[in-house]
């Protein structure tokens, strides 16, 4: 079966993000960018399923500026067979992502779409659920286990109190949680091979999708800093501070 | 204006995020209705009707709402939405799973995990793991919003709203609920605890978490963990505090053997008082701690337990 995997280009999670002085956004000039960690897990899942003989073709999709081609090349170095870039300079919000992916799913007819549970930049946690809704497919969000058998899949989801098991009908959309797998590193020979894999570039207009944002960001600011703390010498002093100063115990 | 809050509950009681969502809903303006959908959830519907500020509780009971499958719940909520200007749910695993499906079916861009309501169409939400606060305005007809529970006080008791039965929506048959494996714990739930004791990679093993549990029991606290401790298999993953785990804001957060990665700080830096115990004097956790102690946790934690 064919799977679609979405990959988002985001600021590296280990970078300290800075808000622009005018509050219009965050500084992205000369900041290290990378594939969103949850998307790496989604890619890894697809590649493992291909290695297990369950998946025949992996198509990686990214939506955004021209530089997202790098993210798609990384996906191809991990094992995607080809890439599709939906190129736009507009800020693409989750509803628009879901609409773009619906249009691509209509062309590609995948049995499964694997997405990360959230992007570490906007922290929305929406696109996968929205895509499932628009396609009328079942969803399994925050999965830590996935087994496909015939026309359905057995999934384990991470929920607040523990784990939950579902059977979902295929085709379906799943979103990956951290514990689904540990993504592989890309190797140099695979990076070289990935350069030769096909990468198609389309515009949202050509897909018939309006990606105009519905949310306007009025401002961005850094949260209030916490006051400087106090180093205590020993446990006795700590307990005294908690009792008499902070009054929390 | 009218707001529909989708209650998270276990059939008997409301989950803690629900009462906070009601407080946030009241700030958006208009009458607040709470929907309690599930299987055998009459008690939870009664509890919702008693929340202060609630005008009406809708009780919808059907076997196909067992497991709170997003497909079936969304099919119930979407036709109701025409009567409301806002749909609100807690930003928990439940709300995060369900609400985007509802929003997409309504052709609405959801606003996730809000920490403040500036106006009926303007909300503040943390992004980049809580390192940035974005103020966003929605141009959508219906606002679909999930609420960060720790940012709003829980609505108290004292309401006496009527409970109205609601006919169930269709069973979509797209997915099937096969049960849950819940982590058993006698301690308070992480999201609701007044005090949390959290351990990180520095704990070294699952066995040594026992010293944290002893401290937690002494304080009536919940036990949490960093991602490193979860990935190392010391504790189950629903203990995880952080951007990808639970967001907490207790009165007292005790971080033991946790370095303080951005990912973890995003989940706990709104706690009122933070204590850090770490033997590394350079640990980034000290930058957010009110009090910190540079000491071996295997010495400091038992000592702390006996001092209390």
XYZ file of C-alpha atoms in Angstrom:
557
model
C 0.000 0.000 0.000
C 0.959 3.601 -0.518
C 1.500 5.958 2.406
C 1.753 9.724 2.524
C 3.981 11.270 5.175
C 3.975 14.992 5.919
C 7.180 16.709 6.961
C 7.413 20.254 8.306
C 10.469 22.483 8.316
C 10.784 24.154 11.716
C 13.327 25.985 13.853
C 15.625 23.419 15.443
C 14.126 22.475 18.833
C 17.455 23.060 20.573
C 17.625 26.677 19.408
C 16.605 29.389 21.858
C 13.830 31.200 19.997
C 13.863 35.004 20.027
C 10.938 37.327 19.399
C 11.621 40.182 16.976
C 11.832 43.552 18.773
C 8.651 44.806 17.056
C 6.693 41.730 18.224
C 5.725 40.777 14.669
C 7.128 37.278 14.849
C 10.162 35.275 15.809
C 13.641 35.739 14.413
C 14.257 33.195 11.633
C 17.185 34.832 9.825
C 20.341 32.714 10.242
C 18.543 30.335 12.585
C 19.135 26.605 12.188
C 16.138 24.828 10.684
C 15.358 21.129 10.762
C 12.632 18.535 10.237
C 10.011 18.657 12.995
C 10.878 15.792 15.411
C 7.390 14.256 15.263
C 7.612 14.220 11.445
C 10.894 12.283 11.721
C 9.031 9.687 13.761
C 6.303 9.576 11.110
C 8.930 9.058 8.373
C 10.650 6.354 10.403
C 7.344 4.537 10.858
C 6.681 4.557 7.121
C 10.188 3.312 6.329
C 9.912 0.475 8.861
C 6.580 -0.541 7.348
C 8.192 -0.587 3.915
C 11.061 -2.671 5.226
C 8.486 -5.067 6.697
C 6.818 -5.400 3.300
C 3.566 -3.736 4.343
C 4.165 -0.518 2.427
C 5.094 -0.341 -1.239
C 5.596 3.369 -1.750
C 6.274 6.343 0.548
C 5.478 9.844 -0.664
C 6.754 12.685 1.530
C 4.924 16.011 1.370
C 5.972 19.393 2.690
C 4.141 22.698 2.460
C 5.881 26.052 2.653
C 8.744 28.041 1.227
C 11.192 26.781 -1.378
C 13.680 25.778 1.390
C 11.320 22.965 2.407
C 12.971 21.045 -0.426
C 15.828 20.379 2.007
C 13.380 18.805 4.458
C 11.992 16.636 1.668
C 15.531 15.559 0.668
C 16.075 14.510 4.291
C 12.845 12.503 4.160
C 14.037 10.857 0.944
C 17.401 10.105 2.537
C 15.492 8.362 5.338
C 13.639 6.257 2.777
C 10.811 8.178 1.092
C 10.530 7.222 -2.591
C 9.618 10.690 -3.807
C 8.660 14.111 -2.560
C 6.009 16.733 -3.228
C 6.545 20.359 -2.244
C 3.469 22.553 -2.110
C 5.227 25.869 -2.453
C 3.872 29.028 -0.864
C 5.261 31.965 1.067
C 2.031 32.433 3.006
C 1.894 31.258 6.656
C 0.043 27.972 6.257
C -2.220 27.247 9.222
C -3.401 23.728 10.104
C -6.787 23.970 8.359
C -5.006 24.976 5.149
C -2.509 22.121 5.594
C -5.411 19.707 5.937
C -7.048 21.082 2.785
C -3.821 20.823 0.789
C -3.311 17.262 2.026
C -6.881 16.360 1.125
C -6.207 17.528 -2.439
C -2.983 15.514 -2.559
C -4.699 12.450 -1.103
C -7.301 12.717 -3.875
C -4.493 12.537 -6.481
C -2.333 9.940 -4.767
C -4.967 7.657 -3.166
C -2.899 6.532 -0.166
C -4.176 3.879 2.253
C -2.588 5.640 5.163
C -1.409 9.153 5.973
C 1.169 9.401 8.755
C 1.732 12.802 10.352
C 3.479 14.034 13.467
C 1.215 14.808 16.410
C 2.278 18.441 16.492
C 4.828 20.846 15.110
C 7.171 22.269 17.709
C 6.836 25.812 16.345
C 3.106 26.594 16.444
C 2.325 23.723 18.872
C -1.171 23.428 17.342
C -1.715 19.664 17.276
C -4.500 19.898 14.684
C -3.525 19.020 11.116
C -3.878 15.226 11.297
C -7.263 15.304 12.973
C -8.429 17.964 10.503
C -7.284 15.947 7.502
C -9.107 12.858 8.797
C -12.243 14.987 9.192
C -12.067 16.441 5.683
C -11.511 13.003 4.120
C -14.177 11.374 6.302
C -11.554 8.844 7.412
C -10.943 7.521 10.907
C -8.140 9.054 12.934
C -5.727 7.754 15.525
C -3.884 10.620 17.160
C -0.805 10.282 19.417
C -0.031 6.681 18.526
C 2.730 4.672 20.169
C 2.033 1.446 18.242
C 0.634 0.634 14.803
C -0.082 -2.739 13.191
C -1.780 -2.946 9.824
C -3.681 -6.104 8.952
C -5.772 -6.238 5.808
C -8.371 -3.495 5.718
C -7.816 -2.234 9.225
C -5.132 -1.229 11.699
C -4.679 -1.921 15.388
C -3.329 1.143 17.142
C -2.273 2.055 20.646
C -2.740 5.698 21.562
C -1.161 7.621 24.388
C -3.882 9.160 26.532
C -3.653 11.192 29.739
C -4.109 8.274 32.147
C -2.215 5.615 30.198
C -2.802 3.842 26.893
C -5.835 3.179 24.711
C -6.351 0.598 21.977
C -8.419 1.134 18.840
C -9.162 -0.678 15.628
C -9.461 1.756 12.739
C -10.685 1.086 9.216
C -8.349 1.915 6.342
C -7.817 4.343 4.739
C -6.982 6.363 7.838
C -4.878 9.183 9.229
C -2.551 8.540 12.163
C -0.391 11.002 14.106
C 2.770 9.922 15.855
C 3.719 10.333 19.476
C 7.300 10.339 20.735
C 7.405 6.740 21.790
C 6.354 5.195 18.492
C 9.969 4.683 17.437
C 13.456 6.118 17.373
C 14.171 7.727 14.002
C 17.279 6.617 12.134
C 20.133 8.889 11.182
C 20.556 9.583 7.506
C 23.760 8.226 6.020
C 25.939 9.946 3.442
C 25.278 7.385 0.655
C 21.540 7.777 1.270
C 21.830 11.570 1.142
C 23.539 11.198 -2.253
C 20.841 8.797 -3.492
C 18.108 11.115 -2.253
C 19.346 13.834 -4.607
C 18.288 11.691 -7.561
C 14.807 10.911 -6.295
C 11.874 12.778 -7.922
C 10.673 15.976 -6.249
C 7.545 17.565 -7.660
C 6.732 21.209 -6.912
C 3.131 22.445 -7.053
C 1.353 25.603 -5.941
C -1.724 25.604 -3.683
C -3.689 27.313 -6.515
C -2.999 24.398 -8.836
C -4.530 22.125 -6.202
C -7.537 24.426 -5.914
C -6.831 25.226 -2.280
C -7.100 28.643 -0.643
C -4.419 28.822 2.056
C -5.258 32.333 3.343
C -4.766 32.373 7.146
C -7.891 32.549 9.288
C -5.998 33.607 12.385
C -4.200 36.939 12.431
C -1.267 37.206 14.807
C -1.612 40.584 16.503
C 1.615 40.319 18.438
C 4.215 38.001 19.847
C 6.019 38.510 23.107
C 8.268 36.634 25.464
C 6.609 35.380 28.636
C 7.348 37.163 31.898
C 10.697 36.087 33.304
C 10.757 34.344 36.633
C 12.508 36.235 39.392
C 16.037 35.166 40.184
C 16.066 32.256 42.598
C 18.080 31.552 45.684
C 20.680 28.860 46.175
C 20.284 27.103 49.494
C 23.110 25.401 51.337
C 21.359 22.304 52.618
C 18.059 20.515 53.073
C 17.358 22.206 56.414
C 17.579 25.650 54.845
C 15.411 24.489 51.948
C 12.668 23.275 54.277
C 12.874 26.504 56.303
C 12.489 28.602 53.129
C 9.516 26.536 51.975
C 7.815 26.856 55.333
C 8.534 30.479 56.220
C 9.204 32.309 52.967
C 7.262 30.543 50.222
C 4.690 29.118 52.639
C 3.853 26.225 50.309
C 4.183 23.371 52.798
C -23.246 34.995 22.010
C -23.439 31.480 23.359
C -20.674 29.085 24.305
C -20.746 25.290 24.246
C -18.209 23.584 26.495
C -17.477 19.948 25.680
C -17.007 18.212 29.028
C -14.269 15.689 29.637
C -15.401 13.154 32.198
C -15.202 9.503 33.219
C -18.962 8.945 33.379
C -19.171 9.677 37.077
C -17.161 12.854 37.516
C -15.869 15.713 35.425
C -12.149 15.765 34.717
C -10.340 18.772 36.136
C -9.793 20.585 32.827
C -13.536 20.866 32.284
C -14.144 23.326 35.132
C -11.265 25.496 33.904
C -12.745 25.428 30.400
C -16.026 26.708 31.875
C -14.160 29.657 33.449
C -12.496 30.459 30.117
C -15.865 30.102 28.352
C -17.474 32.601 30.730
C -14.771 35.123 29.745
C -15.774 34.789 26.086
C -19.246 36.113 26.995
C -22.794 34.842 26.651
C -24.553 31.817 28.086
C -22.491 28.730 28.836
C -23.914 25.312 27.960
C -21.994 22.153 28.823
C -22.278 19.005 26.720
C -21.728 15.737 28.563
C -21.645 12.970 25.980
C -20.666 9.416 26.795
C -21.935 6.042 27.838
C -23.597 5.856 31.263
C -22.667 9.399 32.193
C -25.755 10.717 34.021
C -23.700 11.488 37.139
C -21.210 13.551 35.150
C -24.086 15.490 33.557
C -25.428 16.291 37.036
C -21.961 17.435 38.096
C -21.734 19.723 35.045
C -25.091 21.308 35.897
C -23.778 22.199 39.347
C -20.781 24.190 38.083
C -21.066 27.894 38.790
C -21.810 29.888 35.642
C -23.364 27.038 33.663
C -26.770 27.863 32.161
C -27.659 24.419 30.877
C -26.190 20.917 30.733
C -26.849 18.658 27.757
C -26.679 14.950 28.514
C -26.194 12.586 25.576
C -25.882 8.887 26.350
C -25.190 6.118 23.851
C -22.993 2.997 23.715
C -21.109 4.323 20.694
C -19.701 7.171 22.801
C -17.775 4.657 24.857
C -14.092 5.488 24.515
C -15.007 9.029 23.383
C -14.145 8.278 19.759
C -13.537 11.545 17.901
C -15.406 10.339 14.813
C -18.664 9.761 16.692
C -18.424 12.762 19.016
C -17.641 15.146 16.148
C -20.720 13.871 14.299
C -22.783 14.781 17.367
C -21.241 18.200 17.983
C -21.133 19.605 14.442
C -24.949 19.877 13.995
C -25.204 21.537 17.435
C -22.615 24.167 16.541
C -25.061 26.344 14.578
C -26.530 27.528 17.895
C -23.211 28.671 19.332
C -20.558 31.301 18.680
C -17.852 29.396 20.566
C -17.023 25.714 21.078
C -14.624 25.148 23.953
C -12.867 22.074 25.365
C -9.933 21.451 27.676
C -6.566 21.131 25.898
C -6.060 17.612 27.209
C -5.579 14.415 25.245
C -9.371 14.310 24.911
C -9.826 17.881 23.646
C -6.774 17.803 21.387
C -8.018 14.653 19.701
C -11.614 15.768 19.229
C -11.758 19.506 18.599
C -9.658 19.799 15.412
C -11.954 17.213 13.825
C -14.962 19.339 14.800
C -13.266 22.538 13.606
C -12.383 21.118 10.196
C -15.930 19.858 9.645
C -17.135 23.403 10.418
C -14.416 24.882 8.149
C -12.906 26.748 11.084
C -9.265 27.266 12.094
C -9.056 26.100 15.723
C -7.185 28.094 18.363
C -5.224 25.589 20.462
C -4.290 25.665 24.121
C -5.196 29.266 24.998
C -3.809 30.794 28.194
C -5.900 34.002 28.146
C -9.029 35.482 26.574
C -8.442 39.093 25.431
C -11.758 39.493 23.601
C -14.426 37.131 22.241
C -12.343 36.739 19.067
C -8.848 37.362 20.482
C -6.831 34.876 22.479
C -3.324 34.405 23.845
C -1.570 31.097 23.301
C 1.926 29.841 24.055
C 3.975 28.662 21.069
C 7.556 27.407 20.636
C 7.323 25.260 23.769
C 6.040 28.160 25.836
C 8.942 30.442 24.936
C 6.693 32.839 23.015
C 3.177 34.108 23.699
C 1.165 34.838 20.570
C -1.963 36.979 20.585
C -4.210 35.837 17.744
C -7.505 37.054 16.363
C -9.891 34.675 14.625
C -11.941 35.733 11.618
C -14.052 32.574 11.714
C -17.800 32.619 12.301
C -17.532 30.048 15.099
C -14.510 30.046 17.399
C -13.276 26.555 18.212
C -10.938 26.821 21.177
C -9.045 24.457 23.473
C -8.099 25.755 26.910
C -4.914 25.297 28.923
C -6.373 24.172 32.254
C -3.591 25.521 34.426
C -4.102 29.052 33.061
C -7.685 29.391 34.318
C -9.143 28.808 37.788
C -11.583 25.920 37.951
C -15.232 27.016 38.105
C -16.582 26.210 41.550
C -19.763 24.448 42.604
C -22.976 26.327 43.346
C -24.751 26.263 39.997
C -28.161 24.719 39.532
C -28.631 24.491 35.794
C -31.218 22.199 34.234
C -30.059 18.951 32.605
C -31.570 18.388 29.183
C -31.421 15.041 27.381
C -29.998 15.161 23.868
C -30.661 12.536 21.207
C -27.468 10.716 20.163
C -25.849 11.332 16.790
C -24.913 8.574 14.346
C -22.420 5.782 14.958
C -19.945 6.357 12.117
C -18.459 2.871 12.461
C -15.049 4.192 11.366
C -13.212 3.055 14.459
C -13.681 0.701 17.358
C -12.691 1.178 20.978
C -10.853 -1.865 22.379
C -10.185 -0.697 25.902
C -7.669 1.183 27.970
C -4.695 0.357 30.131
C -4.661 3.014 32.807
C -1.727 3.601 35.092
C -2.891 2.841 38.595
C -1.965 5.372 41.227
C -3.330 6.305 44.617
C -1.672 9.717 44.359
C -3.390 12.838 43.013
C -3.606 13.293 39.257
C -0.673 15.253 37.814
C -2.752 17.959 36.159
C -4.707 18.643 39.369
C -2.040 18.197 42.044
C -1.129 21.059 44.386
C 2.390 19.688 44.733
C 4.381 17.672 42.192
C 7.615 15.804 42.771
C 9.356 15.061 39.459
C 12.352 12.936 38.656
C 14.691 12.955 35.672
C 17.528 10.962 34.193
C 19.511 11.637 37.353
C 17.290 9.154 39.204
C 19.253 6.420 37.464
C 16.694 3.621 37.708
C 13.029 2.740 38.195
C 13.958 1.413 41.620
C 15.275 4.754 42.839
C 11.968 6.471 41.972
C 10.807 4.926 45.251
C 12.586 7.670 47.182
C 10.592 10.265 45.209
C 7.389 8.364 45.894
C 8.131 8.416 49.605
C 8.635 12.186 49.429
C 5.443 12.582 47.367
C 3.430 10.569 49.877
C 4.700 12.724 52.709
C 3.581 15.863 50.837
C 0.367 14.444 49.356
C 1.958 15.170 45.990
C 1.754 13.675 42.510
C 4.825 12.125 40.905
C 5.984 13.408 37.530
C 8.966 12.798 35.294
C 11.039 14.277 32.521
C 11.107 12.743 29.078
C 14.551 11.301 29.799
C 13.169 9.367 32.775
C 10.262 8.067 30.693
C 12.449 7.095 27.747
C 14.790 5.288 30.125
C 11.804 3.245 31.288
C 11.910 4.434 34.906
C 8.199 5.391 34.888
C 5.239 5.093 32.465
C 4.939 7.795 29.818
C 1.805 9.394 31.252
C 4.047 10.690 34.056
C 5.786 12.952 31.579
C 5.732 16.689 32.209
C 6.676 18.824 29.222
C 5.752 20.141 25.810
C 4.959 16.643 24.622
C 3.559 15.432 27.939
C 1.438 17.214 30.481
C 1.458 20.953 31.168
C 1.247 21.549 34.911
C 1.221 24.609 37.164
C 1.094 23.425 40.772
C 1.834 25.554 43.815
C 5.051 23.661 44.379
C 7.117 21.772 41.810
C 10.111 19.812 43.031
C 12.491 18.876 40.195
C 14.944 16.179 41.177
C 17.773 15.100 38.877
C 16.231 17.074 35.995
C 18.589 19.234 33.923
C 15.815 21.502 32.626
C 15.655 21.087 28.844
C 13.372 23.553 26.967
C 10.969 20.667 26.365
C 10.551 20.055 30.093
C 10.438 23.720 31.138
C 7.506 24.249 28.740
C 5.482 21.914 30.906
C 6.192 23.335 34.355
C 7.596 26.848 34.311
C 4.256 28.390 35.308
C 4.395 26.602 38.677
C 4.168 29.021 41.600
C 7.278 27.836 43.421
C 9.922 25.654 41.791
C 12.603 23.800 43.718
C 15.485 22.074 41.972
C 17.811 19.491 43.426
C 20.706 18.632 41.144
C 24.355 17.820 41.658
C 25.343 19.718 38.496
C 25.799 23.362 39.547
C 25.382 24.440 35.909
C 22.004 22.743 35.286
C 19.649 25.057 33.314
C 16.790 24.159 35.691
C 18.360 26.536 38.233
C 17.451 29.487 35.977
C 13.740 28.950 36.666
C 13.986 27.655 40.244
C 12.996 29.769 43.246
C 15.244 27.657 45.456
C 17.931 25.291 44.386
C 20.219 22.907 46.094
C 23.409 21.548 44.568
C 23.646 18.113 46.111
C 23.440 14.413 45.331
C 19.731 13.593 45.165
C 20.241 10.204 46.833
C 21.369 12.085 49.920
C 19.104 15.148 49.682
C 15.746 13.482 48.916
C 15.639 11.050 51.884
C 16.865 13.868 54.104
C 14.087 16.134 52.798
C 11.500 13.414 53.398
C 12.588 12.973 57.006
C 12.736 16.755 57.617
C 9.097 17.224 56.606
